[in-house]
PDB file of C-alpha atoms in Angstrom:
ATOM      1  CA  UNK A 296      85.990 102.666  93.727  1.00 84.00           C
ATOM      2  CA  UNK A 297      88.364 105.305  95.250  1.00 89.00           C
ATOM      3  CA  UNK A 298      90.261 107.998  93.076  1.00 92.00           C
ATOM      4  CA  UNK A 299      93.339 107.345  95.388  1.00 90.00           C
ATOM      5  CA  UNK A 300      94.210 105.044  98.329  1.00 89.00           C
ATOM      6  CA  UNK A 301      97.097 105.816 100.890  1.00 85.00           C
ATOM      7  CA  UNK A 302      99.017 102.742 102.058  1.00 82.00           C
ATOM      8  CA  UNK A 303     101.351 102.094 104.961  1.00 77.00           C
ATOM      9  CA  UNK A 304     101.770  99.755 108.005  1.00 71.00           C
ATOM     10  CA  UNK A 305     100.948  96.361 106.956  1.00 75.00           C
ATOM     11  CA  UNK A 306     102.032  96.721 103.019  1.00 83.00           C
ATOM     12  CA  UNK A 307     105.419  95.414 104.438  1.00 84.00           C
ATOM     13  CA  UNK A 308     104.779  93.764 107.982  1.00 78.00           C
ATOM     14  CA  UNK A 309     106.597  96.678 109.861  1.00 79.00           C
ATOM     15  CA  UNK A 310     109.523  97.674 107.787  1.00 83.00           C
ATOM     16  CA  UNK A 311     108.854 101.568 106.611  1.00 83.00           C
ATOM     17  CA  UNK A 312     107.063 102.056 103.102  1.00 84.00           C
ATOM     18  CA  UNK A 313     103.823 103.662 102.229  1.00 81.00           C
ATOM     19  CA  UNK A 314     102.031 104.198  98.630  1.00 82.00           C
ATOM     20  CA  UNK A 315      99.914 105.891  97.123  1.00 82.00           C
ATOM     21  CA  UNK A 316      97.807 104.110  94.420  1.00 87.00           C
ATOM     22  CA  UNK A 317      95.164 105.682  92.467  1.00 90.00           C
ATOM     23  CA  UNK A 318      93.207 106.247  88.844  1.00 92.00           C
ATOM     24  CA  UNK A 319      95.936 106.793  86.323  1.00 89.00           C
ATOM     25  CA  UNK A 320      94.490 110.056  85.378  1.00 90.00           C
ATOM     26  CA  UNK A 321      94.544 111.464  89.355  1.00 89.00           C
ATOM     27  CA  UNK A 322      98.154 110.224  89.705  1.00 86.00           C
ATOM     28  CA  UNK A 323      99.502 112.259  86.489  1.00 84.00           C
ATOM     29  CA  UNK A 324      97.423 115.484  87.820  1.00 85.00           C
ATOM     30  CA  UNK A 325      98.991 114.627  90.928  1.00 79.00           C
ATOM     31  CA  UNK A 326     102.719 113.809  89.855  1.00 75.00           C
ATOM     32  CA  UNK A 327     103.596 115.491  86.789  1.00 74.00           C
ATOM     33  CA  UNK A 328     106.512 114.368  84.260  1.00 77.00           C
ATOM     34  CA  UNK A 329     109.818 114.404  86.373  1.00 76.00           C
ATOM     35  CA  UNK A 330     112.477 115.952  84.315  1.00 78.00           C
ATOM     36  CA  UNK A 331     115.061 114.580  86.578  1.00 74.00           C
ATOM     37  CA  UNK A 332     114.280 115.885  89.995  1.00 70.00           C
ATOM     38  CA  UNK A 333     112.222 113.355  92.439  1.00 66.00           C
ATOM     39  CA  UNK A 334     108.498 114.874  91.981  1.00 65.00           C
ATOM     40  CA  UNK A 335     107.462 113.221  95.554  1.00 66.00           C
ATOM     41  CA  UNK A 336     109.683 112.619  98.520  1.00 63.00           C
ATOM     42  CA  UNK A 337     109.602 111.114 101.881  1.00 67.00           C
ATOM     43  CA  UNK A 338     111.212 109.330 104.200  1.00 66.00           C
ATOM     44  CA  UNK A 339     109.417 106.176 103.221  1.00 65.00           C
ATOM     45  CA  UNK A 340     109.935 106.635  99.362  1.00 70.00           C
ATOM     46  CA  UNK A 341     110.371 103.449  97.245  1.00 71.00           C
ATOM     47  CA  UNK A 342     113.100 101.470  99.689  1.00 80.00           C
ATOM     48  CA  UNK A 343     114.023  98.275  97.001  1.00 86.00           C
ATOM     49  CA  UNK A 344     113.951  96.100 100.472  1.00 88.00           C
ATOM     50  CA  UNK A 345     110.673  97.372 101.797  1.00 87.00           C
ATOM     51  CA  UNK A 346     109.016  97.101  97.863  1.00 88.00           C
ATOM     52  CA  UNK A 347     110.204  93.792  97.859  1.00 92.00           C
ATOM     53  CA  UNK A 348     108.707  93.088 101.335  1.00 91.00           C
ATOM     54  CA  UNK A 349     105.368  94.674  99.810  1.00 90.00           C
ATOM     55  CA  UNK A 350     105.655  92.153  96.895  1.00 93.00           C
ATOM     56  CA  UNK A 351     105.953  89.174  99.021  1.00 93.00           C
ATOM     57  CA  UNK A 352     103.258  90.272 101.437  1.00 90.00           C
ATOM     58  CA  UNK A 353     100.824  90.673  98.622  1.00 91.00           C
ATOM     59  CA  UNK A 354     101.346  87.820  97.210  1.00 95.00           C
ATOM     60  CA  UNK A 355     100.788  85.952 100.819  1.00 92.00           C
ATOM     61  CA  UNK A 356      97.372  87.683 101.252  1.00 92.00           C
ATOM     62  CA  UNK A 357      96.392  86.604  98.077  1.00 96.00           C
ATOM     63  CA  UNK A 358      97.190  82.904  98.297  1.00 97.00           C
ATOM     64  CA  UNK A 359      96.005  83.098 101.618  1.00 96.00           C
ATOM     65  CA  UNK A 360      92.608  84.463 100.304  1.00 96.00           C
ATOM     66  CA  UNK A 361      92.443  86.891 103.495  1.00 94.00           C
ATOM     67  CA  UNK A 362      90.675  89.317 101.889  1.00 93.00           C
ATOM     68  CA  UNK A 363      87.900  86.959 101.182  1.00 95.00           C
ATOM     69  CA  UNK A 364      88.663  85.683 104.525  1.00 95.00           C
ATOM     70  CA  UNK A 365      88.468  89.040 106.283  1.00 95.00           C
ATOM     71  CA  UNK A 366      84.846  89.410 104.491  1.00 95.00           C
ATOM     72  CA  UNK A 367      83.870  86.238 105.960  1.00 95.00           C
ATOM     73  CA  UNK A 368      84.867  86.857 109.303  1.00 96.00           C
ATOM     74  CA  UNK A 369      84.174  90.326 109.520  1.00 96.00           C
ATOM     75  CA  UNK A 370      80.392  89.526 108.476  1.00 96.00           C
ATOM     76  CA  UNK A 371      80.242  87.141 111.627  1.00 97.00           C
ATOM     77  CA  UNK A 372      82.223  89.648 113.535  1.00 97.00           C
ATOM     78  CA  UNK A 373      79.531  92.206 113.459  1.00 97.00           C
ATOM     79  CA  UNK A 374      76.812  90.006 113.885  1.00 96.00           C
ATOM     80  CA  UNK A 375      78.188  89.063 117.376  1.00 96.00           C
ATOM     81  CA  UNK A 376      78.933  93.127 118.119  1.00 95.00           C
ATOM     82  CA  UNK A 377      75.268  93.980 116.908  1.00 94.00           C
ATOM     83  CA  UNK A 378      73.680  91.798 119.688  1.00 92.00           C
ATOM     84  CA  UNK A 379      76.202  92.375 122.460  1.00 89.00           C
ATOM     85  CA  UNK A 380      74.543  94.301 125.530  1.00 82.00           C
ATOM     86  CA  UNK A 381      76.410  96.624 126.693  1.00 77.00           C
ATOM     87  CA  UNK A 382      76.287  97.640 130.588  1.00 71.00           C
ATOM     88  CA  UNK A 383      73.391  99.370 132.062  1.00 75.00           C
ATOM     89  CA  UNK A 384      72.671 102.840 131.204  1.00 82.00           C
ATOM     90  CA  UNK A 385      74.953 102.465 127.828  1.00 92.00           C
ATOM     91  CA  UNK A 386      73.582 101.844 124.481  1.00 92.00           C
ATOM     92  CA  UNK A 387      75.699 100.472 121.709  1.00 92.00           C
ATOM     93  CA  UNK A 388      76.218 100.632 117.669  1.00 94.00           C
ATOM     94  CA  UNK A 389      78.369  98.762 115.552  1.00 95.00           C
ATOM     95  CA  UNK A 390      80.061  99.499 112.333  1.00 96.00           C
ATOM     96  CA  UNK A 391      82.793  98.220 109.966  1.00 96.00           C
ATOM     97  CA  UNK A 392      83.894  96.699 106.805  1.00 93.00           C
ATOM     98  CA  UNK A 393      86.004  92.966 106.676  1.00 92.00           C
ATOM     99  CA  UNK A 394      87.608  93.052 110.002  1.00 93.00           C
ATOM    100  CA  UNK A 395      88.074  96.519 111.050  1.00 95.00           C
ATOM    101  CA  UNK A 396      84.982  97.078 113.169  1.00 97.00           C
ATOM    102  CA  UNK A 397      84.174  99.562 116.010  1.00 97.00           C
ATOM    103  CA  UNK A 398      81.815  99.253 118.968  1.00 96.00           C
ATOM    104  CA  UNK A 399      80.489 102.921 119.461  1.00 96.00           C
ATOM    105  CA  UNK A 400      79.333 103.231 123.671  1.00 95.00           C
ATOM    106  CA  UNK A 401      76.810 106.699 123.947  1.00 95.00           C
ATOM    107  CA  UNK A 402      74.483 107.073 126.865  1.00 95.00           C
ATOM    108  CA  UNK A 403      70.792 107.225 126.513  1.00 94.00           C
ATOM    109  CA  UNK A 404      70.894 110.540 126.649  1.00 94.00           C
ATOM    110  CA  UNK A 405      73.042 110.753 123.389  1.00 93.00           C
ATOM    111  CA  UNK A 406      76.225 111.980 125.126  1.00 96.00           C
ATOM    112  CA  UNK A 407      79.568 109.619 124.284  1.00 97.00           C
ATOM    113  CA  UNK A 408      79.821 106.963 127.098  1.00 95.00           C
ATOM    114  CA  UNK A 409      83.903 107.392 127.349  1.00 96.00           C
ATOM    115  CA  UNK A 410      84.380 106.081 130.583  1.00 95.00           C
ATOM    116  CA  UNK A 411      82.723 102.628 130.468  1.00 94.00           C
ATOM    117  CA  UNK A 412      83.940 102.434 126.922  1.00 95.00           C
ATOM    118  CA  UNK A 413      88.135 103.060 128.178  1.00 97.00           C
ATOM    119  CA  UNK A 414      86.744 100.297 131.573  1.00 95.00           C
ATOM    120  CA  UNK A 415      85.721  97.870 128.860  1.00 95.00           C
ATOM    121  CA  UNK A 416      89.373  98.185 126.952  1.00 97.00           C
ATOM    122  CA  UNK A 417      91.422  98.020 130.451  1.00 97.00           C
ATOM    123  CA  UNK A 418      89.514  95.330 131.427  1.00 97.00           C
ATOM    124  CA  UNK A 419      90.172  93.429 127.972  1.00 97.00           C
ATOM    125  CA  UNK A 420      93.916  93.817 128.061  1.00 97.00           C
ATOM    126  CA  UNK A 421      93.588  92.250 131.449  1.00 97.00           C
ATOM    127  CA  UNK A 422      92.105  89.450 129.756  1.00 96.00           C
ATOM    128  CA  UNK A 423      95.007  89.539 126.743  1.00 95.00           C
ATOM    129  CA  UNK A 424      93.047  91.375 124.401  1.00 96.00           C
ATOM    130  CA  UNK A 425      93.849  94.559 122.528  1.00 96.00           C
ATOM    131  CA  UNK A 426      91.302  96.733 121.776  1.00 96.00           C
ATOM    132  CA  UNK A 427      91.851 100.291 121.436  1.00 96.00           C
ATOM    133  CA  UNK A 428      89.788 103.727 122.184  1.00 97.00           C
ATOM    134  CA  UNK A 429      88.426 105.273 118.542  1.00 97.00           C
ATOM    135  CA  UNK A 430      86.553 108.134 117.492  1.00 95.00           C
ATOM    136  CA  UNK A 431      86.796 111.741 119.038  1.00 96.00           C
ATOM    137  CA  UNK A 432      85.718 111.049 122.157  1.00 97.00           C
ATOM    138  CA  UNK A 433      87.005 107.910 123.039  1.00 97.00           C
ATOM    139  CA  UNK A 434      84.343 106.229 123.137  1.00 97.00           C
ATOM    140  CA  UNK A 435      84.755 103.531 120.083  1.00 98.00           C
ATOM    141  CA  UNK A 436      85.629 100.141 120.842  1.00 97.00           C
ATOM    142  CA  UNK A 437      88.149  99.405 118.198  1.00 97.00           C
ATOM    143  CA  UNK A 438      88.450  96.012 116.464  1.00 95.00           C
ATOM    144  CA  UNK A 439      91.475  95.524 113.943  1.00 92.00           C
ATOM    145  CA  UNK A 440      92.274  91.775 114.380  1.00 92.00           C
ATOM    146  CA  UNK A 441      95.170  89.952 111.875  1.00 89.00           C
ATOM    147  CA  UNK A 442      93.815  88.752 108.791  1.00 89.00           C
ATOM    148  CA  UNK A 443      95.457  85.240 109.903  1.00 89.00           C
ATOM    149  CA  UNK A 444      93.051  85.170 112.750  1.00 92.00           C
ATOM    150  CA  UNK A 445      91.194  81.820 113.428  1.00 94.00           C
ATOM    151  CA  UNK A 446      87.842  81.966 113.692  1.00 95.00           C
ATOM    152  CA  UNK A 447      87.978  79.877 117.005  1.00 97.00           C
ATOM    153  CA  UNK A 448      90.050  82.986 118.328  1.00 96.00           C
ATOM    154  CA  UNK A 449      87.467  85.476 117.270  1.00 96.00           C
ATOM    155  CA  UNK A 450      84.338  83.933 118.730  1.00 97.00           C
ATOM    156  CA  UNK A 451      86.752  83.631 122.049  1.00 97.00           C
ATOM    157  CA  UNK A 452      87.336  87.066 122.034  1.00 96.00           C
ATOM    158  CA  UNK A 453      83.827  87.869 121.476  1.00 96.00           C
ATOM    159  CA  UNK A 454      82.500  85.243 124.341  1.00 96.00           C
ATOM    160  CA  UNK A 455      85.105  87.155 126.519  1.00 96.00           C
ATOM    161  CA  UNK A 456      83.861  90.751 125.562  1.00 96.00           C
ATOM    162  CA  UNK A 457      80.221  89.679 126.137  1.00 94.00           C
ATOM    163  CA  UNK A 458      81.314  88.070 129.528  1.00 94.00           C
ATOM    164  CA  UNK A 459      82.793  91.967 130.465  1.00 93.00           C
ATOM    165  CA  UNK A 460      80.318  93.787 129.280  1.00 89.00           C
ATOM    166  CA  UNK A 461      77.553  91.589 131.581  1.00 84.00           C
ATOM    167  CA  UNK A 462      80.023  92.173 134.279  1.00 81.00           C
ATOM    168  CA  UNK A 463      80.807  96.209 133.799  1.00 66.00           C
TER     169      UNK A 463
END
């Protein structure tokens, strides 16, 4: 269990608010008694519309069950990365948690395999996929799907993946 947790992005479905949620007894270290003045600022701070928009969009991932949904298919998910081959001279790892996931593409040699990593993300988009480049060199396949994903779409995108990196 985390002391504190930043939140932003998806808390409202793209209208600005972030949080920060935490142990009661970090947040008063953190935040002490306001005598008036606003303790914590930002541009983001506590909009009524977007808190209401976080509300509803918790509310929707939990009678959706996505998080137990995200388990489920991120389970599967790695599964299919951890027996993917990757092209020739590239060896591959997988890692993640629900359906965040990465695909990390080093050499044999132990050096980060960049290139054929950033081939195997054009080549994707060409395909209608968006993956993105992770990590410090580049050379992390990055998986962050929508919790409303089928699970049809995700073996697709997987079959597709394994079909370009046979092909790369």
């Amino acid at each position: 269990m985390p002391d504190i947790v930043c939140l932003g992005k998806a808390l409202t479905g793209g209208f600005p608010l972030s949080a920060c949620v935490g142990r009661s007894d970090v947040m008063d270290a953190a935040w002490p008694v306001s005598t008036g003045e606003a303790i914590h600022t930002s541009t983001f701070l506590g909009h009524p519309v977007g808190c209401a928009m976080a509300m509803a969009q918790i509310r929707e991932i939990e009678a959706r069950k996505l998080v137990e949904r995200s388990e489920r298919l991120g389970k599967f998910l790695l599964r299919e990365l951890s027996v993917l081959r990757p092209p020739r001279s590239v060896l591959c790892t997988c890692r993640g948690r629900g359906l965040l996931a990465g695909l990390e593409l080093h050499h044999p040699d132990g050096c980060p395999a960049t290139g054929p990593a950033l081939q195997i993300i054009k080549t994707m988009l060409r395909r209608g996929f968006i993956l993105l480049p992770e990590g410090e060199h580049a050379n992390v396949i990055s998986f962050t799907p929508p919790l409303t994903m089928t699970d049809r779409q995700l073996e697709t995108a997987l079959d597709i993946l394994a079909e370009v990196l046979h092909h790369e």
